N, CA, C and O of each residue as an XYZ file, in Angstrom:
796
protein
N      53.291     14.321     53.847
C      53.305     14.585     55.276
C      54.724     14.328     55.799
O      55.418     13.395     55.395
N      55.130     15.263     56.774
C      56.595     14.856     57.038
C      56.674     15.400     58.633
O      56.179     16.419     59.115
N      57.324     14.549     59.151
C      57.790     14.609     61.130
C      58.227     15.913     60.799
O      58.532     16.350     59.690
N      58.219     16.625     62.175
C      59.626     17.286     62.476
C      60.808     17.451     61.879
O      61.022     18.267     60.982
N      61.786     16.520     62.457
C      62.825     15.803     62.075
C      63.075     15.879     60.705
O      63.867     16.670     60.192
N      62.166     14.774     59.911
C      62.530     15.488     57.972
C      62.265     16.758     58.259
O      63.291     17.439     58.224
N      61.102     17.479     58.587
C      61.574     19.075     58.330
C      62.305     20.150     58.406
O      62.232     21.199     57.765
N      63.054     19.803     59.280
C      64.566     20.396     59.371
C      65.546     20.538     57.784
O      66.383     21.295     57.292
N      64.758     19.208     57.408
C      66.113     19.770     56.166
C      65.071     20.090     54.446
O      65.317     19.896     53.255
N      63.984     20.609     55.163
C      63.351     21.083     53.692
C      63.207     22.486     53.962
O      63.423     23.015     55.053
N      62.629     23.365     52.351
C      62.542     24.518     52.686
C      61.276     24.856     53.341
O      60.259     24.197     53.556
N      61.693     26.343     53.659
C      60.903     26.874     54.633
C      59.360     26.748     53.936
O      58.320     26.407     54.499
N      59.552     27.112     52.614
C      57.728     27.059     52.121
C      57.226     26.116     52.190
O      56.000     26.158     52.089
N      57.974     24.590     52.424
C      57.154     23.809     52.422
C      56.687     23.171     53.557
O      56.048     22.121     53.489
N      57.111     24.038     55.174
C      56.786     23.426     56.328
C      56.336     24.374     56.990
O      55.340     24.250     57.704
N      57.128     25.698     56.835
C      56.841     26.819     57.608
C      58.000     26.570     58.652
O      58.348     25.443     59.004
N      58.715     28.073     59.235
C      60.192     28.295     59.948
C      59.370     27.839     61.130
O      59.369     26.613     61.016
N      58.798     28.099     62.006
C      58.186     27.289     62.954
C      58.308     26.024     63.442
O      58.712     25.706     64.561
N      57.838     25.114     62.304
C      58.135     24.013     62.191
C      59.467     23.242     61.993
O      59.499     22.050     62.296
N      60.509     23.829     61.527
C      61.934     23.492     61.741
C      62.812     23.764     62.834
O      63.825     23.195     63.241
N      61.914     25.196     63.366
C      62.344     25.610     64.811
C      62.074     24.239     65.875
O      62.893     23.593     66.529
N      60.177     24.056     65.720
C      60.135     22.885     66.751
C      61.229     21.680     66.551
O      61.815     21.066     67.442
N      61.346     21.502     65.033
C      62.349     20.339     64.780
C      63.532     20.323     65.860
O      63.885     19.435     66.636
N      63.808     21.051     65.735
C      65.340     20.894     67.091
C      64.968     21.146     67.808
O      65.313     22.304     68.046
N      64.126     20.653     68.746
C      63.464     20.720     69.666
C      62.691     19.361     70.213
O      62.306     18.975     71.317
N      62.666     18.852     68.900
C      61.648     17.322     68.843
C      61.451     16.415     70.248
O      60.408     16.017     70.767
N      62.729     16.254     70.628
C      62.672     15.277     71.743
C      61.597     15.907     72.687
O      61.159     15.152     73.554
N      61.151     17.074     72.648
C      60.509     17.825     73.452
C      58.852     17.818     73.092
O      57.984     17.695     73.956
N      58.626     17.954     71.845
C      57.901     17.790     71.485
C      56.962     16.903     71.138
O      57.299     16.005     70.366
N      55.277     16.968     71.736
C      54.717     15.309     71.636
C      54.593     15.077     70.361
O      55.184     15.864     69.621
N      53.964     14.177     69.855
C      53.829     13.088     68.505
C      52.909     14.668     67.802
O      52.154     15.488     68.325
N      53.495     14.488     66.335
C      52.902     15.659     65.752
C      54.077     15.308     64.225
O      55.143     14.722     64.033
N      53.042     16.101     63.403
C      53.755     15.790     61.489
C      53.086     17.377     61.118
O      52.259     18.035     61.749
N      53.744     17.655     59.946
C      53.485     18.615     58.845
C      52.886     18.244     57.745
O      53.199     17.281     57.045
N      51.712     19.261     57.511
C      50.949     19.041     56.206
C      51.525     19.697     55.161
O      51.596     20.900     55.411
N      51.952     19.416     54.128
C      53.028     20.522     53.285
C      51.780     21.196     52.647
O      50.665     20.690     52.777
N      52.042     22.652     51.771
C      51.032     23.360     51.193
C      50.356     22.854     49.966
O      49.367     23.353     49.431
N      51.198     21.515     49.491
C      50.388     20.897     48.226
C      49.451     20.067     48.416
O      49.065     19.626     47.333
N      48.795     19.562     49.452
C      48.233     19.158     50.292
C      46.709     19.982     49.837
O      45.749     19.540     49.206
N      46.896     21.060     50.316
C      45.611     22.165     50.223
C      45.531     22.368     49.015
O      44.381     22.386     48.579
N      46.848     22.631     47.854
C      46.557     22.706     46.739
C      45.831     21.637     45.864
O      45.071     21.862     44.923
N      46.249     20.329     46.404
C      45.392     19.457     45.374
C      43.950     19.837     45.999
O      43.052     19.960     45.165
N      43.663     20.007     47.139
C      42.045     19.953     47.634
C      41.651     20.535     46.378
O      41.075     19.912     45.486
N      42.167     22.440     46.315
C      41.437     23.633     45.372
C      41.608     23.136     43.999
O      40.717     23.475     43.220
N      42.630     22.352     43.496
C      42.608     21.814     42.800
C      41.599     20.403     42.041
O      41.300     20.283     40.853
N      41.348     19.741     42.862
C      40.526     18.709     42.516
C      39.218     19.221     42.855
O      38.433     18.518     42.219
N      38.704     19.898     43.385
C      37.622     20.789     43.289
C      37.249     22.102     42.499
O      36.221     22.747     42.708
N      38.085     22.376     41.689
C      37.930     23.607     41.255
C      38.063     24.776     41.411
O      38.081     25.559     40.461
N      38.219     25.249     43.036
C      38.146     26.461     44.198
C      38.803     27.426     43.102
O      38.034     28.070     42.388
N      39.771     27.518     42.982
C      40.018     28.582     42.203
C      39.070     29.464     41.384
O      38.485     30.492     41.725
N      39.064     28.804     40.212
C      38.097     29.089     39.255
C      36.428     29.888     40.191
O      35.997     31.038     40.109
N      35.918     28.769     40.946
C      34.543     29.204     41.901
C      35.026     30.232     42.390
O      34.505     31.300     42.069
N      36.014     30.230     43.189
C      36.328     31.469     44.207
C      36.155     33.372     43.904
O      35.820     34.403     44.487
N      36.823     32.707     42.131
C      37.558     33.660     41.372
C      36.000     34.276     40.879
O      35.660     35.435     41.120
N      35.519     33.725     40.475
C      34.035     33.922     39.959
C      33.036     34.755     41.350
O      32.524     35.873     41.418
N      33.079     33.845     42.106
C      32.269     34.285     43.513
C      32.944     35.519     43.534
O      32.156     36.385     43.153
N      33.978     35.964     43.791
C      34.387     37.494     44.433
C      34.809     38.119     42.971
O      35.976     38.501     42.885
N      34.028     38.249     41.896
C      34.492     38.773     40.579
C      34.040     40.726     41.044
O      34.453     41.688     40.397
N      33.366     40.786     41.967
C      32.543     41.689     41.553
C      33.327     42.698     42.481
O      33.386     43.887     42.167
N      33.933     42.212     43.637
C      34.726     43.050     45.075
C      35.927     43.853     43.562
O      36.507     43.396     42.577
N      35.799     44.926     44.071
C      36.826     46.018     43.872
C      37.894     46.233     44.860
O      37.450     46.456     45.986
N      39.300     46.230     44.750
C      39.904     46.367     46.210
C      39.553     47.848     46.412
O      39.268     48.321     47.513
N      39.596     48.549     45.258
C      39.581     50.404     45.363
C      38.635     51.353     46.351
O      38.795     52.435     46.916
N      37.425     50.247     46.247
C      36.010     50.634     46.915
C      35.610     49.049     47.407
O      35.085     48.496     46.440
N      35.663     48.345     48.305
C      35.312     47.735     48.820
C      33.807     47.759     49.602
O      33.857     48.215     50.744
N      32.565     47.351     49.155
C      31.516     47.534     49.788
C      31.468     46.002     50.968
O      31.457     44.814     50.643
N      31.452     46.464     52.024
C      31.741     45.717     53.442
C      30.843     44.791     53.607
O      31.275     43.744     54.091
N      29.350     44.850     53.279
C      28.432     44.322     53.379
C      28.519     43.176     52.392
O      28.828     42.032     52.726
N      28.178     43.616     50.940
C      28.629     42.656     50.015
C      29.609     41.740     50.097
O      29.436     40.704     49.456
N      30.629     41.865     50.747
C      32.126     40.963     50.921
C      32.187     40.127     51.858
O      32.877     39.109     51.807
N      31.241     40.572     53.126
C      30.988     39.722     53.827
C      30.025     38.657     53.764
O      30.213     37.549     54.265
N      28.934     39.027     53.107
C      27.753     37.906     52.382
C      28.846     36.809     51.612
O      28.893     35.620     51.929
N      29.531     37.297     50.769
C      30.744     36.488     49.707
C      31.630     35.735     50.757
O      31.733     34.525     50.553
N      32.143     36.133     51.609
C      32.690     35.211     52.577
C      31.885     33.775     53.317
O      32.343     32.651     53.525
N      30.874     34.199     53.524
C      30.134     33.008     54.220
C      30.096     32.146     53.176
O      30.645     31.054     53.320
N      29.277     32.555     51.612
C      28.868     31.752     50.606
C      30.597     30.739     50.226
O      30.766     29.610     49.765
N      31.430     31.635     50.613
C      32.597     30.954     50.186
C      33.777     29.961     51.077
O      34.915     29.555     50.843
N      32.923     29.857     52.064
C      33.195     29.253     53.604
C      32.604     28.075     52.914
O      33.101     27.039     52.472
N      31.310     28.579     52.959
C      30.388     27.251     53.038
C      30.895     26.355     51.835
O      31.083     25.158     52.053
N      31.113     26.850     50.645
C      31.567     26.169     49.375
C      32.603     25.072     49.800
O      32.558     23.844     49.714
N      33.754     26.116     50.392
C      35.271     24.956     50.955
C      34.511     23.461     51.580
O      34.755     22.291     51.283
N      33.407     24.092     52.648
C      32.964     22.653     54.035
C      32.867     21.864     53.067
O      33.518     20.820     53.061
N      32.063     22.191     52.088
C      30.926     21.516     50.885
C      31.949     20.510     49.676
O      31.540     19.872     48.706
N      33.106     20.646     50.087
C      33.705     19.810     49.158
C      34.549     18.795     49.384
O      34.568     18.713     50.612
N      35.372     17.838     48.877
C      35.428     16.338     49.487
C      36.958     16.311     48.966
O      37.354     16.370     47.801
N      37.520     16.230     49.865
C      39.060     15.448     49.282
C      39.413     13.905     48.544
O      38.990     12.846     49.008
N      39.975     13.975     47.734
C      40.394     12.740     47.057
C      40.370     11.811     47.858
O      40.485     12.322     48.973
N      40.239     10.105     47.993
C      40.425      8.980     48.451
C      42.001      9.432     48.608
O      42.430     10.073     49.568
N      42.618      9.075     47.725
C      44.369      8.855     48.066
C      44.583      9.840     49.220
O      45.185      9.503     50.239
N      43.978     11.299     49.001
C      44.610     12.757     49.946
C      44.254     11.697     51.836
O      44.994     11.517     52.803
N      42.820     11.272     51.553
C      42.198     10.823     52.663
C      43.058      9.952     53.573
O      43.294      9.999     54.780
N      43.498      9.032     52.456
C      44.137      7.777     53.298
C      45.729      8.511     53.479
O      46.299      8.280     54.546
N      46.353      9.274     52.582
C      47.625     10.012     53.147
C      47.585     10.580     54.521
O      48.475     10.560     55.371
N      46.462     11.061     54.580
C      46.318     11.668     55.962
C      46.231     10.562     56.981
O      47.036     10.583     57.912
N      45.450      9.718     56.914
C      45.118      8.494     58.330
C      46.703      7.740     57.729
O      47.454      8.331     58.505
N      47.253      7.219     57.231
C      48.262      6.967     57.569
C      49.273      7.861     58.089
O      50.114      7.207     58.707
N      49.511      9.048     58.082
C      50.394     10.258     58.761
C      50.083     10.083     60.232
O      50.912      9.814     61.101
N      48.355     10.332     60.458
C      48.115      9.991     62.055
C      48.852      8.626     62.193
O      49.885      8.578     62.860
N      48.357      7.519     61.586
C      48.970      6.175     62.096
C      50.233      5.884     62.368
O      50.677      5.089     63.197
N      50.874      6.685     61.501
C      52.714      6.368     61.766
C      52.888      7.587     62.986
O      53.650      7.311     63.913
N      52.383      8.565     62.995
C      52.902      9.552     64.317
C      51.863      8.978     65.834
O      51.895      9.369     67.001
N      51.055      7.973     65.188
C      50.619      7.673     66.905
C      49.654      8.286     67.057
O      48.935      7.863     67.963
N      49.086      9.708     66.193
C      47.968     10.530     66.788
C      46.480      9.778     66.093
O      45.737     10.513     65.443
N      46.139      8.407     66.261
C      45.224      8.055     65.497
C      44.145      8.413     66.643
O      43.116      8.908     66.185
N      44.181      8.264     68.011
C      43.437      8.751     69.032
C      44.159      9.360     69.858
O      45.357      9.301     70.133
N      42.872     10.255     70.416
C      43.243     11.117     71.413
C      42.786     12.861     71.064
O      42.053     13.254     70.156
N      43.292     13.450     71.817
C      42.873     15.127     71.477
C      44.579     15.778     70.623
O      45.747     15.740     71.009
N      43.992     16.263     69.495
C      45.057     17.008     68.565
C      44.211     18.719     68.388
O      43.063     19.054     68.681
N      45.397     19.542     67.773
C      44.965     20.437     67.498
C      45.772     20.690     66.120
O      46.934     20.353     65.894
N      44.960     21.305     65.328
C      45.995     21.604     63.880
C      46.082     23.576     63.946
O      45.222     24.328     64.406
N      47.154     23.872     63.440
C      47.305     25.447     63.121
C      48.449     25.697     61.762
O      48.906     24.810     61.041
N      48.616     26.568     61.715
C      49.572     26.632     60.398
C      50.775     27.226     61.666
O      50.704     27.809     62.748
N      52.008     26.596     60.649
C      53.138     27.636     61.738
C      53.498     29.086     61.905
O      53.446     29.845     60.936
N      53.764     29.388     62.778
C      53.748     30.675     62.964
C      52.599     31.397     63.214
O      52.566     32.623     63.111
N      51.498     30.609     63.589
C      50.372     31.452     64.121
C      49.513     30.013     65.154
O      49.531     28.789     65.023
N      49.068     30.622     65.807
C      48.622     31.034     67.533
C      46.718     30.139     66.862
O      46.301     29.004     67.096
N      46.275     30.905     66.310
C      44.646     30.143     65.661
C      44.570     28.884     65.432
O      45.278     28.622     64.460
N      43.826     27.553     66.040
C      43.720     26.327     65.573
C      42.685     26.010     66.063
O      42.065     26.681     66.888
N      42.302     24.742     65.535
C      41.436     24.173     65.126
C      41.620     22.901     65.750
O      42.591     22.215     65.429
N      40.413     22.321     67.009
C      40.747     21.170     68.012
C      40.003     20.100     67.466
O      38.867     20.254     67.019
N      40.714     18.822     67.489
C      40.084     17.168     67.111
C      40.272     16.122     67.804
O      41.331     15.582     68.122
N      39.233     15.852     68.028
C      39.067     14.426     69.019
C      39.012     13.157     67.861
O      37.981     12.575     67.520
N      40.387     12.885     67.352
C      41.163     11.673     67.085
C      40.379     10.329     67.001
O      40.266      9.913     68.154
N      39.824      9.524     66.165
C      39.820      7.995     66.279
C      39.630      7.543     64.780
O      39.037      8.229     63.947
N      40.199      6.316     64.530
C      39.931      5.632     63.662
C      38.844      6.009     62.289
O      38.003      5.121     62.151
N      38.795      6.453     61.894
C      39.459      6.835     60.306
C      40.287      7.952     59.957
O      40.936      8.245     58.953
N      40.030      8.632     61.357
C      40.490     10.108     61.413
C      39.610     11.235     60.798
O      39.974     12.396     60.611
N      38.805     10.882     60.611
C      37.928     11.853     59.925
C      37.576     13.231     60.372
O      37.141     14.125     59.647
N      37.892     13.320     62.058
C      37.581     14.600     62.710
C      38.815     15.275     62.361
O      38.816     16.470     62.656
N      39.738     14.883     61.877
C      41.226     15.859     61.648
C      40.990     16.050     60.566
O      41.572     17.108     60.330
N      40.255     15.569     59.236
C      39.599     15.760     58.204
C      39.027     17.194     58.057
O      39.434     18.080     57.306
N      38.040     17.231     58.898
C      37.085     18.184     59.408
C      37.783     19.466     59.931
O      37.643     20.632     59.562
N      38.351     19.080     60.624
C      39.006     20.302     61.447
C      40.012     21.012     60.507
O      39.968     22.240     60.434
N      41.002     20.241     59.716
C      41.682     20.715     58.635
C      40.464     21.618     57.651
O      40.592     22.827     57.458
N      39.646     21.053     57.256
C      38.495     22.311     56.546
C      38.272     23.352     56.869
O      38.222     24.414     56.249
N      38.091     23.032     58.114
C      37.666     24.636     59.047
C      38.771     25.276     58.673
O      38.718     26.325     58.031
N      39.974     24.660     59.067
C      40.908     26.255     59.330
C      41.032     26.568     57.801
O      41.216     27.718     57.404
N      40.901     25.284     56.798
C      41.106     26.078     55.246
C      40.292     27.255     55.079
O      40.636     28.309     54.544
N      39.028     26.931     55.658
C      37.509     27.891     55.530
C      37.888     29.109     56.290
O      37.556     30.232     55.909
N      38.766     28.835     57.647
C      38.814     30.272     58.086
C      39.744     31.337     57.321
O      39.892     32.479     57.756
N      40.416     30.829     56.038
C      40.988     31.599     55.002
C      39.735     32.451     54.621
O      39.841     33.665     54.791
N      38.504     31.938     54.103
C      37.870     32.814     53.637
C      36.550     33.914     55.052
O      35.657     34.750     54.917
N      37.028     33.401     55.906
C      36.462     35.061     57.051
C      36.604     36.112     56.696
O      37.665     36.556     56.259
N      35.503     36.762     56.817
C      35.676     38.334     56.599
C      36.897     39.374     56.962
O      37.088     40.419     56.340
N      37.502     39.027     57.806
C      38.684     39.416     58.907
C      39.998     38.500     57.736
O      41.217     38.607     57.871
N      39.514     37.925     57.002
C      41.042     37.665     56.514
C      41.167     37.635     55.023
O      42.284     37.781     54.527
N      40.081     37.453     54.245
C      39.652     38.819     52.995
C      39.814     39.708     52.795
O      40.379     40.261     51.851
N      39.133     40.201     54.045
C      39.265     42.186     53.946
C      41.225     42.234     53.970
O      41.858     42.545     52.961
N      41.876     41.881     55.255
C      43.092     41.922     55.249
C      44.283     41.871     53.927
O      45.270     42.586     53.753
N      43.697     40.626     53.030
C      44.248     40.391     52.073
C      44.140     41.497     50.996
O      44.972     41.884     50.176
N      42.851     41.897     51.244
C      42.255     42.823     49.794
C      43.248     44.152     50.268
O      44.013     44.743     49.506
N      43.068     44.417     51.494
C      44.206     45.482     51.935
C      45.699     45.661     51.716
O      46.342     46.624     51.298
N      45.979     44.717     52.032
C      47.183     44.160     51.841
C      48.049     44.144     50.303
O      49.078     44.775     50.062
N      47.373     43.318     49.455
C      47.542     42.499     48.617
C      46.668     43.019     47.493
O      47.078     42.575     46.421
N      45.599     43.809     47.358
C      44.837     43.777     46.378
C      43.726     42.757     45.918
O      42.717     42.915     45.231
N      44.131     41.936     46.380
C      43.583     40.660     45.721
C      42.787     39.898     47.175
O      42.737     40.199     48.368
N      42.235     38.788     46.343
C      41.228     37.863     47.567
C      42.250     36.654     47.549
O      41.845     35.792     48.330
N      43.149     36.377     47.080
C      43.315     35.493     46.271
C      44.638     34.964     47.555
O      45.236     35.829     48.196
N      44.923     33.472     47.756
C      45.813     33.178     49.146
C      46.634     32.306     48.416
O      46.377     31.999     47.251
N      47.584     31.899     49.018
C      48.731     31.393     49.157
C      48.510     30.151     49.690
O      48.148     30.244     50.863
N      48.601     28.785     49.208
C      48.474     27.371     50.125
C      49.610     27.470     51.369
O      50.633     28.107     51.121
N      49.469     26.910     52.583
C      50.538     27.193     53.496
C      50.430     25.986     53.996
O      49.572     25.177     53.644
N      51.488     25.747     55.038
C      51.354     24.145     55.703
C      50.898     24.381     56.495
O      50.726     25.583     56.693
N      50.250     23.132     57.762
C      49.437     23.016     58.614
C      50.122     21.744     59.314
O      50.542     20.680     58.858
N      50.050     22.418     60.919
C      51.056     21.416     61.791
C      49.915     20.784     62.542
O      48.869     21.370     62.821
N      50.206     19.545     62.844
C      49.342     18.186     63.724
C      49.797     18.109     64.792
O      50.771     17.358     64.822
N      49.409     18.775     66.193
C      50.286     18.416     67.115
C      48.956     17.526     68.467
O      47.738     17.614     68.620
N      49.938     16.832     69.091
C      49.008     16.024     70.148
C      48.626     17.348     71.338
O      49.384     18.252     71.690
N      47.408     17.129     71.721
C      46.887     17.780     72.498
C      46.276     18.737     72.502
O      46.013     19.106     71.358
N      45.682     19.711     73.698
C      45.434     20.932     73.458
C      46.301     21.912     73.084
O      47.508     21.677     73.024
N      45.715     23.286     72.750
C      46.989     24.389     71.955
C      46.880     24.629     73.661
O      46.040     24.565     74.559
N      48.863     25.067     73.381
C      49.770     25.121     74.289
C      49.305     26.621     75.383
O      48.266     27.272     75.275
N      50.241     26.816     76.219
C      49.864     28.302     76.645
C      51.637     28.677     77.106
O      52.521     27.887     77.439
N      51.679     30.047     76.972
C      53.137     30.475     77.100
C      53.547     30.169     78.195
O      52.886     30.143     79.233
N      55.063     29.823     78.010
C      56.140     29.331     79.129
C      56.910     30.230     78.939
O      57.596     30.089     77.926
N      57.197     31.759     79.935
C      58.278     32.632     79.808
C      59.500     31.639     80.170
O      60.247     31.465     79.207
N      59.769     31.137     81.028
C      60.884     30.163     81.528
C      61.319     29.438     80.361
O      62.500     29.648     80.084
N      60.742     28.691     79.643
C      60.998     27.594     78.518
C      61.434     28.641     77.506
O      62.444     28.369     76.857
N      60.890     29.676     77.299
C      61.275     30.977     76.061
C      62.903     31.156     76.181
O      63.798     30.981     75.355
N      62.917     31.649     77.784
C      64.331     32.295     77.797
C      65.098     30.924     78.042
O      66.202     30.911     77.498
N      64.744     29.694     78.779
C      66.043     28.756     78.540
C      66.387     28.330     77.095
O      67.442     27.850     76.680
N      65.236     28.620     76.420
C      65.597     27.924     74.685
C      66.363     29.029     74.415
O      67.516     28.704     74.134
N      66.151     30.286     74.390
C      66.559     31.741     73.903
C      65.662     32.032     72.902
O      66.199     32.500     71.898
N      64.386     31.897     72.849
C      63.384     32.455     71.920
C      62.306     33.509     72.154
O      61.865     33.577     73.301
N      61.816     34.344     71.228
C      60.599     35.474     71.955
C      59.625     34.694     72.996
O      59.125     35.131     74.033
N      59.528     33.637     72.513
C      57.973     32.773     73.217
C      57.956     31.077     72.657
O      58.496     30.434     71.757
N      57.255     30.889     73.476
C      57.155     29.015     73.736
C      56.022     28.743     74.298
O      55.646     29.416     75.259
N      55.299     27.746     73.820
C      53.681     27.205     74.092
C      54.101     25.861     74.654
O      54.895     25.098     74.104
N      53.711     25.729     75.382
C      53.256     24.122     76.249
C      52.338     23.749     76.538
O      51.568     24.482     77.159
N      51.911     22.120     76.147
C      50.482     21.906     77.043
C      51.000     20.828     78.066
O      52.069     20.698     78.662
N      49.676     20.013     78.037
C      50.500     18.388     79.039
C      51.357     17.461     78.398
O      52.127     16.640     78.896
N      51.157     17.665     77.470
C      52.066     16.772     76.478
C      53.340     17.369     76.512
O      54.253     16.581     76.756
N      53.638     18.493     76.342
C      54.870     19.216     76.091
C      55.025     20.532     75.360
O      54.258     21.459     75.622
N      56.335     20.704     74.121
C      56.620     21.365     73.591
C      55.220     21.807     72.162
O      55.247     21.360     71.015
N      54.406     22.537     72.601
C      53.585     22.811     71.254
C      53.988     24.108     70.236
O      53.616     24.132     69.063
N      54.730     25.086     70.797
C      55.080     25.945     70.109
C      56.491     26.832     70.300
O      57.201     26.807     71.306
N      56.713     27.594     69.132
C      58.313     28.257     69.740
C      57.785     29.732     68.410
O      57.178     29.695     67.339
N      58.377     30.804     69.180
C      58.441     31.847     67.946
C      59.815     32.505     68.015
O      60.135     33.204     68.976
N      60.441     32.323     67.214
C      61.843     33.420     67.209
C      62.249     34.325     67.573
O      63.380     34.674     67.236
């Protein structure tokens, strides 16, 4: 897990450009850390996901895609992600990340950088709802709407681990003013502050 601040000087895959953008920005920004993408990888990893996943969607063709079938495979493969348990160590990495950034209570929202979709948690002591909420958005990898995309795309079902940002509060809403004094396309604010920036 890493602030802002360290993220400025790592690469982009492991925070997302977003997240180095907010970095110079920090003072602006309320209490909030980065989940790096190995993070998600040990989850699929210490669970197996791969292998299950790979098996569950053996049968989707990208060539002929039957819509119905793929979407049944999505739920079954939603539900699989909820259904599985992160390591003790992953667990306590995480409640100490809240503990050193301050977000052990209160309202957070998690999203990956560079996208707008997240996932809201009401914060306390073990942290377990940021637990939770981190699942969901892993799970909303496997939605029908982002399968089909991939299979389009890409050929494949198959995703990419990405990072996932912790920020205090509700997700932000655009500040044209804050956009053009930073000089960026767009900028999210909530009550807390600085929640988002896009290039």
């Amino acid at each position: 897990m890493y602030t802002l601040l360290e993220a400025q000087s790592l690469p982009e895959r492991l925070v997302g450009a977003e997240t180095r953008l907010l970095g110079a920005y920090a003072s602006r920004v309320p209490a909030a850390f980065v989940i790096p993408p190995g993070y998600q990888e040990d989850f699929y990893r210490h669970n197996n996901l791969p292998a299950q996943l790979s098996a569950l969607f053996a049968s989707i063709r990208p060539q002929r895609i039957d819509e119905d079938a793929l979407e049944t495979l999505c739920v079954q493969a939603q539900g699989l992600l909820r259904g599985c348990a992160l390591l003790d160590d992953s667990v306590q990495q995480l409640q100490r990340a809240l503990h050193q950034s301050g977000l052990e209570s209160g309202t957070v929202h998690l999203r990956r950088p560079g996208a707008r979709v997240c996932e809201l948690a009401q914060t306390r002591p073990p942290g377990a709802e940021v637990l939770f909420a981190l699942k969901r958005l892993w799970a909303a990898d496997w939605g029908f709407g982002a399968v089909l995309s991939r299979l389009d795309d890409e050929g494949s079902v198959a995703l990419e681990a990405a990072p996932v940002l912790v920020l205090r509060g509700e997700p932000g809403q655009p500040d044209a003013g804050l956009a053009a004094e930073i000089g960026v396309s767009g900028a999210w604010v909530n009550a807390q502050g600085l929640v988002g920036l896009a290039s």
